[in-house]
Tab-separated table of C-alpha atoms and ligand atoms in Angstrom:
chain	number	residue	atom	x	y	z
A	1	MET	CA	-0.527	0.074	0.088
A	2	GLU	CA	1.660	3.100	-0.737
A	3	LYS	CA	2.262	6.418	1.875
A	4	LYS	CA	0.496	10.001	0.940
A	5	ASN	CA	3.190	11.700	-0.073
A	6	LEU	CA	3.202	13.531	3.533
A	7	ASP	CA	6.086	15.731	4.797
A	8	TRP	CA	5.848	13.369	7.783
A	9	ALA	CA	7.885	15.166	9.818
A	10	ASN	CA	6.708	18.977	9.572
A	11	LEU	CA	2.736	17.485	10.362
A	12	SER	CA	1.257	20.069	12.967
A	13	PHE	CA	-1.553	18.526	15.304
A	14	SER	CA	-4.626	20.076	12.966
A	15	TYR	CA	-6.853	18.536	10.149
A	16	MET	CA	-6.512	17.081	7.270
A	17	LYS	CA	-9.404	15.095	5.291
A	18	THR	CA	-8.414	12.388	4.898
A	19	ASP	CA	-10.337	8.813	2.806
A	20	LYS	CA	-12.645	7.889	4.737
A	21	ARG	CA	-14.451	8.458	8.317
A	22	PHE	CA	-17.177	5.775	9.768
A	23	VAL	CA	-20.860	7.097	10.758
A	24	ALA	CA	-23.018	5.454	12.413
A	25	ASN	CA	-27.243	6.278	13.609
A	26	TYR	CA	-28.874	6.438	16.730
A	27	ARG	CA	-32.655	6.494	15.701
A	28	ASN	CA	-35.785	4.390	17.326
A	29	GLY	CA	-33.862	3.525	20.465
A	30	ALA	CA	-31.218	1.392	18.736
A	31	TRP	CA	-27.624	2.177	16.845
A	32	ASP	CA	-27.557	0.896	12.906
A	33	ASP	CA	-24.658	-1.508	11.518
A	34	GLY	CA	-22.584	1.881	10.930
A	35	GLN	CA	-20.540	2.678	7.962
A	36	LEU	CA	-17.824	4.121	6.160
A	37	THR	CA	-18.183	6.784	4.306
A	38	ASP	CA	-16.118	9.314	1.667
A	39	ASP	CA	-18.624	12.689	2.746
A	40	ASP	CA	-17.042	14.437	5.043
A	41	LYS	CA	-20.021	16.367	5.631
A	42	VAL	CA	-22.873	16.576	9.057
A	43	VAL	CA	-26.259	17.570	8.075
A	44	ILE	CA	-28.419	17.252	10.773
A	45	THR	CA	-31.812	20.034	11.646
A	46	GLU	CA	-31.006	23.098	12.588
A	47	CYS	CA	-32.699	22.432	16.104
A	48	ALA	CA	-30.043	19.146	16.595
A	49	GLY	CA	-29.248	18.296	19.936
A	50	VAL	CA	-25.577	19.418	19.862
A	51	LEU	CA	-26.817	22.942	18.314
A	52	GLN	CA	-28.571	23.947	20.595
A	53	TYR	CA	-27.066	22.410	24.828
A	54	SER	CA	-23.328	20.805	23.260
A	55	GLN	CA	-25.020	17.226	23.760
A	56	SER	CA	-21.341	16.046	22.402
A	57	CYS	CA	-18.418	13.559	23.869
A	58	PHE	CA	-15.093	12.683	22.005
A	59	GLU	CA	-12.059	9.974	22.255
A	60	GLY	CA	-9.200	10.788	21.010
A	61	LEU	CA	-6.470	8.502	20.760
A	62	LYS	CA	-4.139	7.294	18.179
A	63	ALA	CA	-2.535	4.402	15.987
A	64	TYR	CA	1.561	3.621	14.678
A	65	THR	CA	3.267	1.908	12.574
A	66	THR	CA	6.108	0.068	14.902
A	67	GLU	CA	9.414	-0.813	14.176
A	68	ASP	CA	7.992	-4.426	12.425
A	69	GLY	CA	6.392	-2.356	10.164
A	70	HIS	CA	2.672	-3.018	11.833
A	71	VAL	CA	-0.162	-0.583	12.605
A	72	VAL	CA	-1.707	-0.846	15.997
A	73	CYS	CA	-3.183	1.016	17.612
A	74	PHE	CA	-2.831	1.985	22.282
A	75	ARG	CA	-5.779	0.464	24.089
A	76	PRO	CA	-8.672	1.375	22.582
A	77	ASP	CA	-10.524	-0.441	24.407
A	78	LEU	CA	-10.397	2.004	27.588
A	79	ASN	CA	-11.439	5.258	25.061
A	80	GLY	CA	-14.267	3.219	24.890
A	81	GLN	CA	-14.817	2.833	28.075
A	82	ARG	CA	-14.467	6.039	28.730
A	83	MET	CA	-16.912	7.087	25.941
A	84	GLU	CA	-18.932	5.054	28.040
A	85	ASP	CA	-18.755	6.748	30.653
A	86	SER	CA	-19.178	9.765	29.150
A	87	CYS	CA	-22.451	9.050	27.072
A	88	ARG	CA	-23.679	8.241	30.097
A	89	ARG	CA	-23.967	11.274	32.076
A	90	LEU	CA	-24.569	13.171	28.723
A	91	GLU	CA	-28.262	10.813	28.521
A	92	MET	CA	-26.518	9.486	25.546
A	93	PRO	CA	-26.899	6.712	24.880
A	94	VAL	CA	-23.780	4.222	24.828
A	95	PHE	CA	-22.183	2.595	21.696
A	96	PRO	CA	-21.079	-0.209	23.368
A	97	THR	CA	-17.337	-0.241	23.714
A	98	GLU	CA	-16.473	-3.869	21.685
A	99	ARG	CA	-18.050	-2.110	18.674
A	100	PHE	CA	-16.208	1.024	19.393
A	101	VAL	CA	-12.979	-0.738	19.290
A	102	ASP	CA	-13.949	-2.704	15.959
A	103	ALA	CA	-14.250	0.912	14.258
A	104	VAL	CA	-11.678	1.742	15.124
A	105	VAL	CA	-10.289	-0.485	14.036
A	106	GLU	CA	-12.772	-0.361	10.169
A	107	THR	CA	-11.821	2.694	10.293
A	108	VAL	CA	-7.453	2.944	10.484
A	109	LYS	CA	-7.615	-0.038	8.198
A	110	ALA	CA	-9.728	1.599	5.568
A	111	ASN	CA	-6.417	5.067	5.423
A	112	LEU	CA	-3.827	3.310	5.617
A	113	ALA	CA	-2.000	5.621	3.705
A	114	TRP	CA	-2.117	7.675	6.258
A	115	VAL	CA	-0.821	6.404	9.415
A	116	PRO	CA	2.384	8.258	9.015
A	117	PRO	CA	5.771	6.176	8.778
A	118	TYR	CA	7.361	4.324	11.343
A	119	GLY	CA	10.160	6.962	13.022
A	120	SER	CA	9.329	9.653	11.459
A	121	GLY	CA	7.674	11.003	14.944
A	122	ALA	CA	4.069	11.585	13.138
A	123	THR	CA	1.041	9.651	14.250
A	124	LEU	CA	-2.623	8.906	13.472
A	125	TYR	CA	-5.139	10.663	15.750
A	126	ILE	CA	-8.307	8.597	15.797
A	127	ARG	CA	-10.528	11.143	16.872
A	128	PRO	CA	-14.062	9.043	18.073
A	129	TYR	CA	-17.781	11.513	18.828
A	130	MET	CA	-20.960	11.187	19.535
A	131	PHE	CA	-23.549	13.865	19.347
A	132	GLY	CA	-27.254	14.956	19.458
A	133	SER	CA	-28.845	15.040	16.029
A	134	SER	CA	-32.506	15.311	16.258
A	135	ALA	CA	-34.148	18.614	17.238
A	136	VAL	CA	-34.448	19.896	20.728
A	137	ILE	CA	-35.860	22.612	22.351
A	138	GLY	CA	-37.026	22.372	25.528
A	139	VAL	CA	-33.969	21.209	27.493
A	140	LYS	CA	-34.067	17.254	27.243
A	141	PRO	CA	-31.834	14.854	25.631
A	142	ALA	CA	-32.564	14.889	21.801
A	143	GLU	CA	-33.895	11.185	20.386
A	144	GLU	CA	-31.328	10.705	18.243
A	145	TYR	CA	-27.986	10.703	17.705
A	146	GLN	CA	-24.766	9.653	15.506
A	147	PHE	CA	-21.624	7.961	16.309
A	148	ARG	CA	-18.504	8.765	13.917
A	149	ILE	CA	-14.613	8.325	14.258
A	150	LEU	CA	-12.541	10.260	11.689
A	151	VAL	CA	-8.317	10.028	11.698
A	152	THR	CA	-6.441	12.148	11.028
A	153	PRO	CA	-1.783	12.066	10.795
A	154	VAL	CA	-0.194	14.980	13.173
A	155	GLY	CA	2.806	15.757	14.859
A	156	PRO	CA	3.422	17.212	18.404
A	157	TYR	CA	0.834	18.584	20.216
A	158	PHE	CA	3.233	21.173	21.868
A	159	LYS	CA	4.737	23.823	18.505
A	160	GLY	CA	8.603	22.584	19.634
A	161	GLY	CA	8.193	18.845	20.217
A	162	ALA	CA	9.621	17.582	23.350
A	163	LYS	CA	10.958	21.231	24.760
A	164	PRO	CA	9.433	22.437	28.420
A	165	ILE	CA	6.717	24.571	28.039
A	166	VAL	CA	5.947	27.565	30.245
A	167	ILE	CA	2.152	27.308	31.557
A	168	ARG	CA	0.361	29.274	33.621
A	169	VAL	CA	-1.797	29.014	36.854
A	170	SER	CA	-5.980	29.381	35.556
A	171	ASP	CA	-7.756	31.866	37.688
A	172	PHE	CA	-11.009	30.499	35.477
A	173	ASP	CA	-12.337	26.742	36.221
A	174	ARG	CA	-12.160	24.266	34.382
A	175	ALA	CA	-14.739	21.195	36.074
A	176	ALA	CA	-16.903	22.508	38.721
A	177	PRO	CA	-17.285	20.022	41.731
A	178	HIS	CA	-19.691	16.973	40.714
A	179	GLY	CA	-20.170	18.680	37.621
A	180	THR	CA	-18.752	16.881	34.403
A	181	GLY	CA	-14.301	17.021	34.365
A	182	HIS	CA	-14.284	13.619	34.490
A	183	ILE	CA	-15.951	12.985	31.392
A	184	LYS	CA	-14.716	14.334	27.788
A	185	ALA	CA	-17.649	16.071	26.987
A	186	GLY	CA	-17.541	18.905	24.597
A	187	LEU	CA	-18.798	21.570	26.683
A	188	ASN	CA	-15.495	21.048	28.711
A	189	TYR	CA	-13.531	21.887	26.057
A	190	ALA	CA	-15.828	25.046	24.788
A	191	MET	CA	-15.601	26.522	28.287
A	192	SER	CA	-11.623	26.679	28.141
A	193	LEU	CA	-11.139	28.408	25.147
A	194	HIS	CA	-11.390	31.935	26.027
A	195	PRO	CA	-8.856	30.618	29.059
A	196	ILE	CA	-6.613	29.224	27.006
A	197	MET	CA	-6.522	32.093	24.134
A	198	ASP	CA	-6.820	34.208	26.788
A	199	ALA	CA	-3.685	31.850	27.782
A	200	HIS	CA	-1.644	32.459	24.134
A	201	ARG	CA	-2.753	35.839	24.086
A	202	GLN	CA	0.243	36.262	27.417
A	203	GLY	CA	2.983	33.853	26.313
A	204	TYR	CA	1.774	30.873	28.058
A	205	ALA	CA	0.955	27.394	26.220
A	206	GLU	CA	-1.661	25.930	28.406
A	207	ASN	CA	-3.268	27.096	32.115
A	208	MET	CA	-2.748	25.249	35.395
A	209	TYR	CA	-6.555	24.538	36.861
A	210	LEU	CA	-6.873	24.253	40.427
A	211	ASP	CA	-9.324	22.441	42.543
A	212	PRO	CA	-12.825	24.602	42.138
A	213	ALA	CA	-13.950	24.165	45.202
A	214	THR	CA	-10.874	25.116	47.539
A	215	ARG	CA	-8.171	26.172	44.407
A	216	THR	CA	-5.599	24.716	46.061
A	217	LYS	CA	-5.520	22.099	44.458
A	218	VAL	CA	-3.837	21.143	40.844
A	219	GLU	CA	-6.074	19.020	38.902
A	220	GLU	CA	-4.835	19.325	34.925
A	221	THR	CA	-4.733	21.742	31.847
A	222	GLY	CA	-7.012	21.880	29.135
A	223	GLY	CA	-5.964	19.551	27.575
A	224	ALA	CA	-3.808	16.711	29.325
A	225	ASN	CA	-3.279	15.226	33.390
A	226	PHE	CA	0.024	16.460	35.016
A	227	ILE	CA	2.584	14.007	35.860
A	228	PHE	CA	5.613	15.028	38.616
A	229	ILE	CA	8.679	14.073	39.823
A	230	THR	CA	10.480	13.984	43.960
A	231	LYS	CA	13.786	14.844	44.548
A	232	ASP	CA	13.858	11.364	45.330
A	233	GLY	CA	12.316	9.679	42.470
A	234	ILE	CA	8.493	9.311	42.881
A	235	LEU	CA	6.222	10.072	40.326
A	236	VAL	CA	3.870	12.068	41.873
A	237	THR	CA	-0.290	12.186	39.464
A	238	PRO	CA	-2.787	14.127	41.438
A	239	LYS	CA	-6.582	11.889	42.244
A	240	SER	CA	-9.532	14.254	42.102
A	241	GLU	CA	-13.143	13.105	41.608
A	242	SER	CA	-12.628	16.925	38.562
A	243	ILE	CA	-10.409	15.699	36.552
A	244	LEU	CA	-9.950	13.000	33.355
A	245	PRO	CA	-8.564	10.064	34.102
A	246	SER	CA	-5.984	9.498	31.278
A	247	ILE	CA	-5.790	6.647	29.755
A	248	THR	CA	-1.662	7.975	29.249
A	249	ARG	CA	-1.738	9.077	33.007
A	250	ARG	CA	-2.333	5.222	33.828
A	251	SER	CA	-0.085	3.910	31.736
A	252	LEU	CA	2.138	5.984	32.944
A	253	LEU	CA	1.421	4.334	36.056
A	254	TYR	CA	2.127	1.061	35.410
A	255	VAL	CA	4.878	1.440	33.479
A	256	ALA	CA	7.334	3.219	36.118
A	257	GLU	CA	6.121	0.441	38.607
A	258	HIS	CA	6.646	-2.088	36.555
A	259	TYR	CA	9.196	-1.660	34.005
A	260	LEU	CA	11.180	1.837	35.566
A	261	GLY	CA	11.341	0.065	39.373
A	262	MET	CA	9.856	3.792	40.255
A	263	LYS	CA	7.162	4.285	43.078
A	264	VAL	CA	4.109	5.789	42.557
A	265	GLU	CA	1.916	7.721	44.607
A	266	GLU	CA	-1.509	8.939	43.103
A	267	ARG	CA	-2.702	11.542	45.270
A	268	GLU	CA	-3.896	14.796	45.778
A	269	VAL	CA	-1.293	17.629	44.768
A	270	PRO	CA	-1.404	21.300	46.737
A	271	LEU	CA	-0.513	24.124	44.549
A	272	ALA	CA	2.174	25.046	47.105
A	273	GLU	CA	4.273	21.843	47.481
A	274	VAL	CA	4.678	22.617	43.181
A	275	PRO	CA	8.300	24.114	43.769
A	276	SER	CA	9.080	21.009	45.342
A	277	PHE	CA	9.237	18.444	42.770
A	278	ALA	CA	12.037	18.265	39.978
A	279	GLU	CA	9.967	17.621	37.488
A	280	VAL	CA	7.542	18.108	36.052
A	281	GLY	CA	5.124	17.060	32.551
A	282	LEU	CA	1.629	16.959	31.461
A	283	CYS	CA	0.813	13.131	29.706
A	284	GLY	CA	-1.858	12.579	27.959
A	285	THR	CA	-1.996	10.932	23.952
A	286	ALA	CA	-1.923	14.200	22.314
A	287	ALA	CA	0.027	15.634	24.784
A	288	VAL	CA	2.208	12.414	24.591
A	289	ILE	CA	4.432	13.425	28.063
A	290	SER	CA	5.823	17.248	27.082
A	291	PRO	CA	7.798	19.107	29.770
A	292	VAL	CA	6.538	21.745	31.722
A	293	GLY	CA	9.987	24.573	32.539
A	294	LYS	CA	7.893	27.078	34.328
A	295	ILE	CA	4.984	27.261	36.070
A	296	VAL	CA	3.608	31.250	36.118
A	297	ASN	CA	1.187	32.176	39.606
A	298	HIS	CA	0.334	35.668	38.841
A	299	ASP	CA	3.536	36.548	40.346
A	300	GLN	CA	4.829	33.869	41.702
A	301	GLU	CA	7.576	31.587	39.020
A	302	ILE	CA	7.961	28.635	39.763
A	303	CYS	CA	10.692	27.073	37.568
A	304	VAL	CA	11.113	23.349	37.394
A	305	PRO	CA	14.687	22.034	39.122
A	306	SER	CA	14.451	20.791	35.027
A	307	GLY	CA	15.432	23.361	33.268
A	308	MET	CA	13.697	25.518	29.936
A	309	ASP	CA	16.273	23.154	27.795
A	310	ASN	CA	14.762	19.906	28.009
A	311	MET	CA	12.863	17.638	29.208
A	312	GLY	CA	14.468	15.970	32.432
A	313	PRO	CA	15.774	12.582	33.297
A	314	VAL	CA	13.050	10.676	34.941
A	315	LEU	CA	10.423	12.136	32.107
A	316	THR	CA	12.341	10.794	29.670
A	317	LYS	CA	12.733	7.198	31.172
A	318	LEU	CA	9.389	7.257	31.326
A	319	TYR	CA	8.968	8.788	27.507
A	320	ASP	CA	11.125	6.086	26.404
A	321	THR	CA	9.667	3.435	27.970
A	322	LEU	CA	5.964	4.199	27.075
A	323	THR	CA	6.446	4.946	22.805
A	324	GLY	CA	8.718	2.257	22.638
A	325	ILE	CA	5.920	-0.018	23.575
A	326	GLN	CA	3.941	2.078	21.626
A	327	MET	CA	5.666	1.186	18.572
A	328	GLY	CA	6.497	-1.859	18.820
A	329	ARG	CA	10.235	-1.879	20.531
A	330	ILE	CA	9.486	-2.847	24.141
A	331	GLU	CA	7.322	-5.534	24.693
A	332	ALA	CA	4.345	-3.947	25.663
A	333	PRO	CA	1.676	-5.856	28.794
A	334	GLU	CA	-0.665	-7.476	27.549
A	335	GLY	CA	-3.744	-6.380	25.866
A	336	TRP	CA	-2.133	-2.662	25.929
A	337	ILE	CA	-1.350	-3.047	21.745
A	338	LYS	CA	-4.488	-3.919	18.738
A	339	ARG	CA	-2.606	-4.868	15.776
A	340	ILE	CA	-4.907	-3.816	12.777
A	341	ALA	CA	-2.493	-4.539	10.242
B	401	LIG	N1	-7.096	15.716	30.516
B	401	LIG	C1	-7.503	16.543	29.483
B	401	LIG	C2	-9.170	17.545	30.054
B	401	LIG	C3	-8.286	15.397	28.780
B	401	LIG	O1	-8.750	16.241	27.444
B	401	LIG	C4	-6.763	14.907	27.213
B	401	LIG	C5	-7.491	13.980	26.735
B	401	LIG	O2	-7.614	12.341	26.220
B	401	LIG	C6	-6.394	14.318	29.101
B	401	LIG	C7	-6.368	14.567	29.875
B	401	LIG	C8	-5.669	12.926	28.870
B	401	LIG	O3	-6.436	12.150	28.647
B	401	LIG	P1	-5.983	10.197	27.335
B	401	LIG	O4	-4.417	10.330	28.327
B	401	LIG	O5	-7.120	8.878	28.002
B	401	LIG	O6	-5.287	10.776	25.938
B	402	LIG	C1	-5.906	13.962	22.658
B	402	LIG	O1	-5.047	13.782	23.178
B	402	LIG	O2	-6.504	13.299	22.427
B	402	LIG	C2	-7.586	15.191	23.468
B	402	LIG	O3	-8.289	14.929	23.774
B	402	LIG	C3	-6.947	16.630	23.798
B	402	LIG	C4	-7.016	17.159	23.077
B	402	LIG	C5	-6.174	18.339	23.837
B	402	LIG	C6	-6.626	16.952	21.166
């Protein structure tokens, strides 16, 4: 199969229309079989639930070309389960995990020419999403839904790839206590657009959000969880009911403990503790592991000891091990890698 003629090494994290996408429709209380289509346009009523009351959720995962030339994706069952959780919280019909995984495989298979080659630094980003497609005018869930999967080749989420970024502590919250921070609802991202643009205008790559109830504990950024490395080499990651349960973070905890013999702690992280950490990183599907070099909290500057030039040594080990597993250089734990081609 011939690959598309793209400048793989210089892709940004942006959308590019690929050949095929998956579409399934929910009507009269059931999902149809779904199918691949060439048509990238969505036609829905002007009064669709998604347009009026933002009834939508999504997922994000990646397909990789491995060292030995296969195409795989990473723990798609966990994305399927998380989407089920999102749907339940938003009163949307669940698209069952098993069908979700099959549809991911089918969509990637239909777009193999777009999967970046091994070693290019790029990956195929897979975006499953669902929205209320039938008309609602009173505040209530739609009766009909569309589930779709699009794929697009991407490069690094943060410009500069593995260069440490500067972030700020946000005065805005990303989630309410007992709200929707723990699911992947489109509305969480809509409300983050002003804080992120405001951060960018002031020269920051991202926001560090604090817990919305007390504003004293670290939560996450707009699109990634935090991992911290203590001076003793312990991996610490925030535990909170209002952050997204990142699949990358859950995987890194396992990798740290079982591959690298590190101690790991999932617990509350007071903002006041942040200056004591040796390394700070963001982790997620899009972010992979992105090092943080500086955190600005109004007039306080927290300079992370690992500095502004490179990723610190412990995050580098974690990064190499995780991406080694994803690209087939390191043996994966049972069930983590789904072979597609
Ligand atoms: N936190 C938020 C708010 C996100 O949008 C994402 C991306 O999906 C993550 C964390 C990282 O999650 P994952 O590792 O499952 O991609
Ligand atoms: C992902 O990492 O897949 C996300 O959905 C995060 C988003 C900021 C692109």
